[in-house]
C-alpha positions as MATLAB code, in Angstrom:
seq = 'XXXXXXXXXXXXXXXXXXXXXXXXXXXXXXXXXXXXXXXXXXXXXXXXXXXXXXXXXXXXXXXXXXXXXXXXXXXX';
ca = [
      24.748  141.337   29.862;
      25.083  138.450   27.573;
      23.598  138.728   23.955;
      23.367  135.845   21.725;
      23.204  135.475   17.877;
      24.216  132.583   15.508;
      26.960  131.000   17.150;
      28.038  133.795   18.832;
      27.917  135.223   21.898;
      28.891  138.800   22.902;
      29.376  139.357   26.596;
      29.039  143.287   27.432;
      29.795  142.688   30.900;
      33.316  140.554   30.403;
      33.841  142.713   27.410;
      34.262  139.397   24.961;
      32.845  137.939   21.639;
      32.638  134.431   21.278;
      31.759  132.090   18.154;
      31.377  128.839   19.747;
      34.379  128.113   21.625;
      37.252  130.931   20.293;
      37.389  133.757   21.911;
      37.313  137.215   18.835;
      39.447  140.002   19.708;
      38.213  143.261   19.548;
      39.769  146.729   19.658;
      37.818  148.790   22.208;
      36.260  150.926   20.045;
      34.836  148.133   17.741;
      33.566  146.206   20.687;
      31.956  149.477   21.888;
      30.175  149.849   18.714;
      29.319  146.322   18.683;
      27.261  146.724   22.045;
      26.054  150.027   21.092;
      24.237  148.467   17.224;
      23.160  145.212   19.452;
      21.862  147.130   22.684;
      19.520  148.969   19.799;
      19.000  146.297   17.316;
      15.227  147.622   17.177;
      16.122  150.819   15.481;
      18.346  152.559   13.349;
      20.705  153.964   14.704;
      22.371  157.617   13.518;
      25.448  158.306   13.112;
      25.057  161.157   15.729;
      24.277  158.413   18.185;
      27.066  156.212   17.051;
      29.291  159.109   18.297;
      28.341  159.930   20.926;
      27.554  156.412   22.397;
      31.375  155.142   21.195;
      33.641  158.414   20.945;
      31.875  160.326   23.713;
      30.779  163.152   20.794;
      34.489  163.498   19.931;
      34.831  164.704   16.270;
      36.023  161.801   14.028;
      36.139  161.653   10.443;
      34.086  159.683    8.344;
      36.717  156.926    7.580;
      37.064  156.236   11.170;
      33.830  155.122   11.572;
      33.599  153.605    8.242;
      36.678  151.683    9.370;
      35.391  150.560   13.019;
      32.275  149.508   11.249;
      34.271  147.397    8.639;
      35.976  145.921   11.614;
      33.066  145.044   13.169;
      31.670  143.316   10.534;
      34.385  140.977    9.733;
      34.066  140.056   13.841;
      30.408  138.551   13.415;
];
C-alpha cells in the first residue's frame, strides 16, 4: 500500500520511502514503525502498541524506542 504525504511517498508493500525522486533508507525497524504511526495516523498510538506492532512484544528499553523514533523523524 502506497501512502502519500508532502513530497513523500512511503511504499509499505516495496518497503521504500521516497521524497520526490531519492530513494530514504531505512533500518527495518524504523520503517516498521513508520508504517505502524501512518497505518494509525487517526489515533494515538501507545507505546504498548508500538511494541508489539514493531518488536513483536519483545522487551526493549526506553532508549530504543526513543532512538527508532528519532530516526524516524529525521526520515520525513
Amino acid at each position: 500500500m502506497q501512502f502519500r504525504f508532502e513530497n513523500q511517498i512511503l511504499d509499505s508493500d516495496r518497503r521504500e520511502l521516497w521524497r520526490g525522486s531519492e530513494l530514504i533508507s531505512l533500518e527495518p525497524q524504523v520503517f516498521d514503525l513508520l508504517v505502524c504511526l501512518v497505518e494509525n495516523r487517526e489515533r494515538v498510538v501507545s507505546k504498548d502498541d508500538l511494541i508489539a506492532s514493531v518488536w513483536g512484544g519483545r522487551v526493549i528499553s526506553e532508549s530504543t524506542l526513543t532512538s527508532r523514533i528519532n530516526s524516524v523523524r529525521k526520515a520525513i
